Amino acid sequence: MQRALIAMVLLFGVVLLGSSAGAQEVKYRTHVKPIFDAHCLACHGSNTPEYEQFGAEKDKWLKQGLGMRMDSFRQLAGFVVWPNTGAVMRRLDDGKNAKDGKPGNMYQYLGATEEERQKNLAVFKGWIAPWTLKRLPELTKEEIVELNKVRERY
């Protein structure tokens, strides 16, 4: 009995070790950027305004179907952490985290099918962790510290 228990514990440890060794940290340049370039770049690329310019002329840009520029790591991270904390999460969320159950306005662009959208959303969630729809004033200090770790996942 004791031998079987020890064997089970050892086997469980090997399985855990193997799964964590096989797990790959989600990085911006290798995982997120290819998805962003394929699905978001047309409306958030180098031909779009910076945050401040978009805010000053929002109607002009929206009429053209363009959003704020997010085509670099620094710019996209700013819509995760600061100055526009949580914007990426609120816009890309599939609605499962929203009080009203509605997906974010950009979720539909994550892929042509629900399966592709869920797969791409999972990559963004892996990169951003913790996935939160909160704005900066609603976050705890601990949540802010965790969100800032996205800057380490280039």
mmCIF file with all atom_site columns, C-alpha atoms in Angstrom:
data_model
loop_
_atom_site.group_PDB
_atom_site.id
_atom_site.type_symbol
_atom_site.label_atom_id
_atom_site.label_alt_id
_atom_site.label_comp_id
_atom_site.label_asym_id
_atom_site.label_entity_id
_atom_site.label_seq_id
_atom_site.pdbx_PDB_ins_code
_atom_site.Cartn_x
_atom_site.Cartn_y
_atom_site.Cartn_z
_atom_site.occupancy
_atom_site.B_iso_or_equiv
_atom_site.pdbx_formal_charge
_atom_site.auth_seq_id
_atom_site.auth_comp_id
_atom_site.auth_asym_id
_atom_site.auth_atom_id
_atom_site.pdbx_PDB_model_num
ATOM 1   C CA . MET A 1 1   ? 0.000   0.000  0.000   1.00 0.00 ? 1   MET A CA 1
ATOM 2   C CA . GLN A 1 2   ? 2.751   2.416  1.008   1.00 0.00 ? 2   GLN A CA 1
ATOM 3   C CA . ARG A 1 3   ? 4.778   1.494  -2.088  1.00 0.00 ? 3   ARG A CA 1
ATOM 4   C CA . ALA A 1 4   ? 1.778   2.167  -4.342  1.00 0.00 ? 4   ALA A CA 1
ATOM 5   C CA . LEU A 1 5   ? 1.270   5.562  -2.692  1.00 0.00 ? 5   LEU A CA 1
ATOM 6   C CA . ILE A 1 6   ? 4.916   6.499  -3.198  1.00 0.00 ? 6   ILE A CA 1
ATOM 7   C CA . ALA A 1 7   ? 4.746   5.386  -6.838  1.00 0.00 ? 7   ALA A CA 1
ATOM 8   C CA . MET A 1 8   ? 1.620   7.492  -7.392  1.00 0.00 ? 8   MET A CA 1
ATOM 9   C CA . VAL A 1 9   ? 3.245   10.556 -5.808  1.00 0.00 ? 9   VAL A CA 1
ATOM 10  C CA . LEU A 1 10  ? 6.370   10.129 -7.943  1.00 0.00 ? 10  LEU A CA 1
ATOM 11  C CA . LEU A 1 11  ? 4.322   9.635  -11.105 1.00 0.00 ? 11  LEU A CA 1
ATOM 12  C CA . PHE A 1 12  ? 2.235   12.730 -10.324 1.00 0.00 ? 12  PHE A CA 1
ATOM 13  C CA . GLY A 1 13  ? 5.439   14.740 -9.779  1.00 0.00 ? 13  GLY A CA 1
ATOM 14  C CA . VAL A 1 14  ? 6.883   13.583 -13.107 1.00 0.00 ? 14  VAL A CA 1
ATOM 15  C CA . VAL A 1 15  ? 3.644   14.493 -14.909 1.00 0.00 ? 15  VAL A CA 1
ATOM 16  C CA . LEU A 1 16  ? 3.612   17.950 -13.315 1.00 0.00 ? 16  LEU A CA 1
ATOM 17  C CA . LEU A 1 17  ? 7.266   18.514 -14.101 1.00 0.00 ? 17  LEU A CA 1
ATOM 18  C CA . GLY A 1 18  ? 6.786   17.419 -17.689 1.00 0.00 ? 18  GLY A CA 1
ATOM 19  C CA . SER A 1 19  ? 3.743   19.624 -18.236 1.00 0.00 ? 19  SER A CA 1
ATOM 20  C CA . SER A 1 20  ? 5.401   22.725 -16.778 1.00 0.00 ? 20  SER A CA 1
ATOM 21  C CA . ALA A 1 21  ? 8.593   22.114 -18.756 1.00 0.00 ? 21  ALA A CA 1
ATOM 22  C CA . GLY A 1 22  ? 6.522   21.790 -21.920 1.00 0.00 ? 22  GLY A CA 1
ATOM 23  C CA . ALA A 1 23  ? 4.527   24.925 -21.198 1.00 0.00 ? 23  ALA A CA 1
ATOM 24  C CA . GLN A 1 24  ? 5.816   27.893 -23.134 1.00 0.00 ? 24  GLN A CA 1
ATOM 25  C CA . GLU A 1 25  ? 5.439   31.451 -21.888 1.00 0.00 ? 25  GLU A CA 1
ATOM 26  C CA . VAL A 1 26  ? 3.416   33.565 -24.295 1.00 0.00 ? 26  VAL A CA 1
ATOM 27  C CA . LYS A 1 27  ? 5.552   36.352 -25.736 1.00 0.00 ? 27  LYS A CA 1
ATOM 28  C CA . TYR A 1 28  ? 4.518   39.389 -27.749 1.00 0.00 ? 28  TYR A CA 1
ATOM 29  C CA . ARG A 1 29  ? 6.874   39.003 -30.701 1.00 0.00 ? 29  ARG A CA 1
ATOM 30  C CA . THR A 1 30  ? 6.447   35.260 -31.222 1.00 0.00 ? 30  THR A CA 1
ATOM 31  C CA . HIS A 1 31  ? 2.796   34.714 -30.308 1.00 0.00 ? 31  HIS A CA 1
ATOM 32  C CA . VAL A 1 32  ? 0.793   37.948 -30.112 1.00 0.00 ? 32  VAL A CA 1
ATOM 33  C CA . LYS A 1 33  ? 2.316   40.008 -32.930 1.00 0.00 ? 33  LYS A CA 1
ATOM 34  C CA . PRO A 1 34  ? 1.508   37.494 -35.705 1.00 0.00 ? 34  PRO A CA 1
ATOM 35  C CA . ILE A 1 35  ? -2.158  37.473 -34.610 1.00 0.00 ? 35  ILE A CA 1
ATOM 36  C CA . PHE A 1 36  ? -2.211  41.239 -34.258 1.00 0.00 ? 36  PHE A CA 1
ATOM 37  C CA . ASP A 1 37  ? -0.633  41.722 -37.693 1.00 0.00 ? 37  ASP A CA 1
ATOM 38  C CA . ALA A 1 38  ? -3.140  39.368 -39.330 1.00 0.00 ? 38  ALA A CA 1
ATOM 39  C CA . HIS A 1 39  ? -6.294  40.630 -37.636 1.00 0.00 ? 39  HIS A CA 1
ATOM 40  C CA . CYS A 1 40  ? -5.735  44.120 -36.219 1.00 0.00 ? 40  CYS A CA 1
ATOM 41  C CA . LEU A 1 41  ? -3.030  45.911 -38.185 1.00 0.00 ? 41  LEU A CA 1
ATOM 42  C CA . ALA A 1 42  ? -5.297  47.265 -40.936 1.00 0.00 ? 42  ALA A CA 1
ATOM 43  C CA . CYS A 1 43  ? -7.159  49.446 -38.417 1.00 0.00 ? 43  CYS A CA 1
ATOM 44  C CA . HIS A 1 44  ? -4.437  49.920 -35.777 1.00 0.00 ? 44  HIS A CA 1
ATOM 45  C CA . GLY A 1 45  ? -1.240  50.135 -37.855 1.00 0.00 ? 45  GLY A CA 1
ATOM 46  C CA . SER A 1 46  ? 1.255   52.832 -38.769 1.00 0.00 ? 46  SER A CA 1
ATOM 47  C CA . ASN A 1 47  ? -1.375  54.761 -40.780 1.00 0.00 ? 47  ASN A CA 1
ATOM 48  C CA . THR A 1 48  ? -3.438  55.367 -37.643 1.00 0.00 ? 48  THR A CA 1
ATOM 49  C CA . PRO A 1 49  ? -3.166  58.103 -34.999 1.00 0.00 ? 49  PRO A CA 1
ATOM 50  C CA . GLU A 1 50  ? -1.401  57.969 -31.675 1.00 0.00 ? 50  GLU A CA 1
ATOM 51  C CA . TYR A 1 51  ? -3.545  57.925 -28.518 1.00 0.00 ? 51  TYR A CA 1
ATOM 52  C CA . GLU A 1 52  ? -3.635  61.711 -28.036 1.00 0.00 ? 52  GLU A CA 1
ATOM 53  C CA . GLN A 1 53  ? -4.343  62.528 -31.677 1.00 0.00 ? 53  GLN A CA 1
ATOM 54  C CA . PHE A 1 54  ? -7.134  59.952 -31.820 1.00 0.00 ? 54  PHE A CA 1
ATOM 55  C CA . GLY A 1 55  ? -8.725  61.465 -28.719 1.00 0.00 ? 55  GLY A CA 1
ATOM 56  C CA . ALA A 1 56  ? -8.610  64.965 -30.197 1.00 0.00 ? 56  ALA A CA 1
ATOM 57  C CA . GLU A 1 57  ? -10.148 63.881 -33.527 1.00 0.00 ? 57  GLU A CA 1
ATOM 58  C CA . LYS A 1 58  ? -12.054 60.731 -32.597 1.00 0.00 ? 58  LYS A CA 1
ATOM 59  C CA . ASP A 1 59  ? -14.988 61.213 -34.994 1.00 0.00 ? 59  ASP A CA 1
ATOM 60  C CA . LYS A 1 60  ? -12.679 61.819 -37.946 1.00 0.00 ? 60  LYS A CA 1
ATOM 61  C CA . TRP A 1 61  ? -10.807 58.561 -37.371 1.00 0.00 ? 61  TRP A CA 1
ATOM 62  C CA . LEU A 1 62  ? -13.873 56.463 -36.592 1.00 0.00 ? 62  LEU A CA 1
ATOM 63  C CA . LYS A 1 63  ? -15.527 57.606 -39.842 1.00 0.00 ? 63  LYS A CA 1
ATOM 64  C CA . GLN A 1 64  ? -12.493 56.175 -41.635 1.00 0.00 ? 64  GLN A CA 1
ATOM 65  C CA . GLY A 1 65  ? -12.846 52.909 -39.714 1.00 0.00 ? 65  GLY A CA 1
ATOM 66  C CA . LEU A 1 66  ? -9.551  53.452 -37.940 1.00 0.00 ? 66  LEU A CA 1
ATOM 67  C CA . GLY A 1 67  ? -8.585  53.118 -34.302 1.00 0.00 ? 67  GLY A CA 1
ATOM 68  C CA . MET A 1 68  ? -5.597  54.146 -32.244 1.00 0.00 ? 68  MET A CA 1
ATOM 69  C CA . ARG A 1 69  ? -2.131  53.061 -33.274 1.00 0.00 ? 69  ARG A CA 1
ATOM 70  C CA . MET A 1 70  ? -1.041  49.847 -31.577 1.00 0.00 ? 70  MET A CA 1
ATOM 71  C CA . ASP A 1 71  ? 1.461   48.355 -34.002 1.00 0.00 ? 71  ASP A CA 1
ATOM 72  C CA . SER A 1 72  ? 4.397   48.183 -31.587 1.00 0.00 ? 72  SER A CA 1
ATOM 73  C CA . PHE A 1 73  ? 4.945   46.385 -28.312 1.00 0.00 ? 73  PHE A CA 1
ATOM 74  C CA . ARG A 1 74  ? 5.094   49.673 -26.391 1.00 0.00 ? 74  ARG A CA 1
ATOM 75  C CA . GLN A 1 75  ? 1.885   50.975 -27.904 1.00 0.00 ? 75  GLN A CA 1
ATOM 76  C CA . LEU A 1 76  ? -0.106  47.770 -27.404 1.00 0.00 ? 76  LEU A CA 1
ATOM 77  C CA . ALA A 1 77  ? 1.186   47.339 -23.843 1.00 0.00 ? 77  ALA A CA 1
ATOM 78  C CA . GLY A 1 78  ? -0.097  50.854 -23.095 1.00 0.00 ? 78  GLY A CA 1
ATOM 79  C CA . PHE A 1 79  ? -3.615  49.593 -23.758 1.00 0.00 ? 79  PHE A CA 1
ATOM 80  C CA . VAL A 1 80  ? -3.058  46.769 -21.285 1.00 0.00 ? 80  VAL A CA 1
ATOM 81  C CA . VAL A 1 81  ? -1.291  48.564 -18.425 1.00 0.00 ? 81  VAL A CA 1
ATOM 82  C CA . TRP A 1 82  ? -1.208  52.357 -18.719 1.00 0.00 ? 82  TRP A CA 1
ATOM 83  C CA . PRO A 1 83  ? -2.412  54.904 -19.828 1.00 0.00 ? 83  PRO A CA 1
ATOM 84  C CA . ASN A 1 84  ? -5.474  53.025 -21.107 1.00 0.00 ? 84  ASN A CA 1
ATOM 85  C CA . THR A 1 85  ? -5.537  50.202 -18.567 1.00 0.00 ? 85  THR A CA 1
ATOM 86  C CA . GLY A 1 86  ? -7.624  47.202 -19.567 1.00 0.00 ? 86  GLY A CA 1
ATOM 87  C CA . ALA A 1 87  ? -8.690  48.561 -22.967 1.00 0.00 ? 87  ALA A CA 1
ATOM 88  C CA . VAL A 1 88  ? -7.329  45.561 -24.879 1.00 0.00 ? 88  VAL A CA 1
ATOM 89  C CA . MET A 1 89  ? -9.069  43.139 -22.535 1.00 0.00 ? 89  MET A CA 1
ATOM 90  C CA . ARG A 1 90  ? -12.417 44.959 -22.644 1.00 0.00 ? 90  ARG A CA 1
ATOM 91  C CA . ARG A 1 91  ? -12.344 45.124 -26.442 1.00 0.00 ? 91  ARG A CA 1
ATOM 92  C CA . LEU A 1 92  ? -11.167 41.563 -27.141 1.00 0.00 ? 92  LEU A CA 1
ATOM 93  C CA . ASP A 1 93  ? -13.095 39.723 -24.427 1.00 0.00 ? 93  ASP A CA 1
ATOM 94  C CA . ASP A 1 94  ? -15.559 37.087 -25.625 1.00 0.00 ? 94  ASP A CA 1
ATOM 95  C CA . GLY A 1 95  ? -18.214 38.194 -23.123 1.00 0.00 ? 95  GLY A CA 1
ATOM 96  C CA . LYS A 1 96  ? -17.613 35.376 -20.643 1.00 0.00 ? 96  LYS A CA 1
ATOM 97  C CA . ASN A 1 97  ? -15.990 37.882 -18.265 1.00 0.00 ? 97  ASN A CA 1
ATOM 98  C CA . ALA A 1 98  ? -18.455 40.722 -18.817 1.00 0.00 ? 98  ALA A CA 1
ATOM 99  C CA . LYS A 1 99  ? -21.379 41.381 -16.487 1.00 0.00 ? 99  LYS A CA 1
ATOM 100 C CA . ASP A 1 100 ? -23.764 41.672 -19.453 1.00 0.00 ? 100 ASP A CA 1
ATOM 101 C CA . GLY A 1 101 ? -22.279 38.663 -21.276 1.00 0.00 ? 101 GLY A CA 1
ATOM 102 C CA . LYS A 1 102 ? -21.594 40.696 -24.422 1.00 0.00 ? 102 LYS A CA 1
ATOM 103 C CA . PRO A 1 103 ? -18.287 40.312 -26.223 1.00 0.00 ? 103 PRO A CA 1
ATOM 104 C CA . GLY A 1 104 ? -16.027 43.313 -26.683 1.00 0.00 ? 104 GLY A CA 1
ATOM 105 C CA . ASN A 1 105 ? -16.406 45.298 -29.887 1.00 0.00 ? 105 ASN A CA 1
ATOM 106 C CA . MET A 1 106 ? -13.176 43.894 -31.364 1.00 0.00 ? 106 MET A CA 1
ATOM 107 C CA . TYR A 1 107 ? -13.701 40.216 -30.455 1.00 0.00 ? 107 TYR A CA 1
ATOM 108 C CA . GLN A 1 108 ? -15.325 39.547 -33.840 1.00 0.00 ? 108 GLN A CA 1
ATOM 109 C CA . TYR A 1 109 ? -12.084 40.490 -35.609 1.00 0.00 ? 109 TYR A CA 1
ATOM 110 C CA . LEU A 1 110 ? -9.943  37.884 -33.825 1.00 0.00 ? 110 LEU A CA 1
ATOM 111 C CA . GLY A 1 111 ? -10.802 35.311 -36.469 1.00 0.00 ? 111 GLY A CA 1
ATOM 112 C CA . ALA A 1 112 ? -13.199 34.133 -39.151 1.00 0.00 ? 112 ALA A CA 1
ATOM 113 C CA . THR A 1 113 ? -14.728 31.396 -36.974 1.00 0.00 ? 113 THR A CA 1
ATOM 114 C CA . GLU A 1 114 ? -15.586 31.079 -33.312 1.00 0.00 ? 114 GLU A CA 1
ATOM 115 C CA . GLU A 1 115 ? -12.914 28.408 -32.985 1.00 0.00 ? 115 GLU A CA 1
ATOM 116 C CA . GLU A 1 116 ? -10.241 30.711 -34.440 1.00 0.00 ? 116 GLU A CA 1
ATOM 117 C CA . ARG A 1 117 ? -11.404 33.630 -32.263 1.00 0.00 ? 117 ARG A CA 1
ATOM 118 C CA . GLN A 1 118 ? -11.208 31.482 -29.125 1.00 0.00 ? 118 GLN A CA 1
ATOM 119 C CA . LYS A 1 119 ? -7.757  30.208 -30.074 1.00 0.00 ? 119 LYS A CA 1
ATOM 120 C CA . ASN A 1 120 ? -6.444  33.736 -30.674 1.00 0.00 ? 120 ASN A CA 1
ATOM 121 C CA . LEU A 1 121 ? -8.134  35.076 -27.548 1.00 0.00 ? 121 LEU A CA 1
ATOM 122 C CA . ALA A 1 122 ? -6.381  32.366 -25.538 1.00 0.00 ? 122 ALA A CA 1
ATOM 123 C CA . VAL A 1 123 ? -3.026  33.663 -26.821 1.00 0.00 ? 123 VAL A CA 1
ATOM 124 C CA . PHE A 1 124 ? -3.846  37.226 -25.755 1.00 0.00 ? 124 PHE A CA 1
ATOM 125 C CA . LYS A 1 125 ? -5.024  35.950 -22.362 1.00 0.00 ? 125 LYS A CA 1
ATOM 126 C CA . GLY A 1 126 ? -1.803  33.991 -21.948 1.00 0.00 ? 126 GLY A CA 1
ATOM 127 C CA . TRP A 1 127 ? 0.236   37.081 -22.735 1.00 0.00 ? 127 TRP A CA 1
ATOM 128 C CA . ILE A 1 128 ? -1.684  39.535 -20.573 1.00 0.00 ? 128 ILE A CA 1
ATOM 129 C CA . ALA A 1 129 ? -2.536  37.487 -17.452 1.00 0.00 ? 129 ALA A CA 1
ATOM 130 C CA . PRO A 1 130 ? -4.338  38.450 -15.332 1.00 0.00 ? 130 PRO A CA 1
ATOM 131 C CA . TRP A 1 131 ? -7.167  39.016 -17.792 1.00 0.00 ? 131 TRP A CA 1
ATOM 132 C CA . THR A 1 132 ? -9.315  41.754 -16.283 1.00 0.00 ? 132 THR A CA 1
ATOM 133 C CA . LEU A 1 133 ? -11.911 44.135 -17.677 1.00 0.00 ? 133 LEU A CA 1
ATOM 134 C CA . LYS A 1 134 ? -11.288 46.658 -14.905 1.00 0.00 ? 134 LYS A CA 1
ATOM 135 C CA . ARG A 1 135 ? -10.061 50.193 -15.429 1.00 0.00 ? 135 ARG A CA 1
ATOM 136 C CA . LEU A 1 136 ? -7.090  51.567 -13.471 1.00 0.00 ? 136 LEU A CA 1
ATOM 137 C CA . PRO A 1 137 ? -9.075  53.050 -10.522 1.00 0.00 ? 137 PRO A CA 1
ATOM 138 C CA . GLU A 1 138 ? -10.770 49.671 -9.959  1.00 0.00 ? 138 GLU A CA 1
ATOM 139 C CA . LEU A 1 139 ? -7.549  47.641 -9.770  1.00 0.00 ? 139 LEU A CA 1
ATOM 140 C CA . THR A 1 140 ? -5.812  46.597 -6.594  1.00 0.00 ? 140 THR A CA 1
ATOM 141 C CA . LYS A 1 141 ? -2.095  47.238 -6.166  1.00 0.00 ? 141 LYS A CA 1
ATOM 142 C CA . GLU A 1 142 ? -1.468  43.508 -6.615  1.00 0.00 ? 142 GLU A CA 1
ATOM 143 C CA . GLU A 1 143 ? -3.409  43.444 -9.894  1.00 0.00 ? 143 GLU A CA 1
ATOM 144 C CA . ILE A 1 144 ? -1.416  46.420 -11.202 1.00 0.00 ? 144 ILE A CA 1
ATOM 145 C CA . VAL A 1 145 ? 1.852   44.676 -10.340 1.00 0.00 ? 145 VAL A CA 1
ATOM 146 C CA . GLU A 1 146 ? 0.696   41.530 -12.188 1.00 0.00 ? 146 GLU A CA 1
ATOM 147 C CA . LEU A 1 147 ? -0.502  43.481 -15.241 1.00 0.00 ? 147 LEU A CA 1
ATOM 148 C CA . ASN A 1 148 ? 2.846   45.273 -15.426 1.00 0.00 ? 148 ASN A CA 1
ATOM 149 C CA . LYS A 1 149 ? 4.520   41.900 -15.984 1.00 0.00 ? 149 LYS A CA 1
ATOM 150 C CA . VAL A 1 150 ? 3.204   42.029 -19.563 1.00 0.00 ? 150 VAL A CA 1
ATOM 151 C CA . ARG A 1 151 ? 6.110   44.418 -20.209 1.00 0.00 ? 151 ARG A CA 1
ATOM 152 C CA . GLU A 1 152 ? 8.492   41.522 -19.437 1.00 0.00 ? 152 GLU A CA 1
ATOM 153 C CA . ARG A 1 153 ? 6.902   39.280 -22.062 1.00 0.00 ? 153 ARG A CA 1
ATOM 154 C CA . TYR A 1 154 ? 8.280   40.866 -25.223 1.00 0.00 ? 154 TYR A CA 1
#
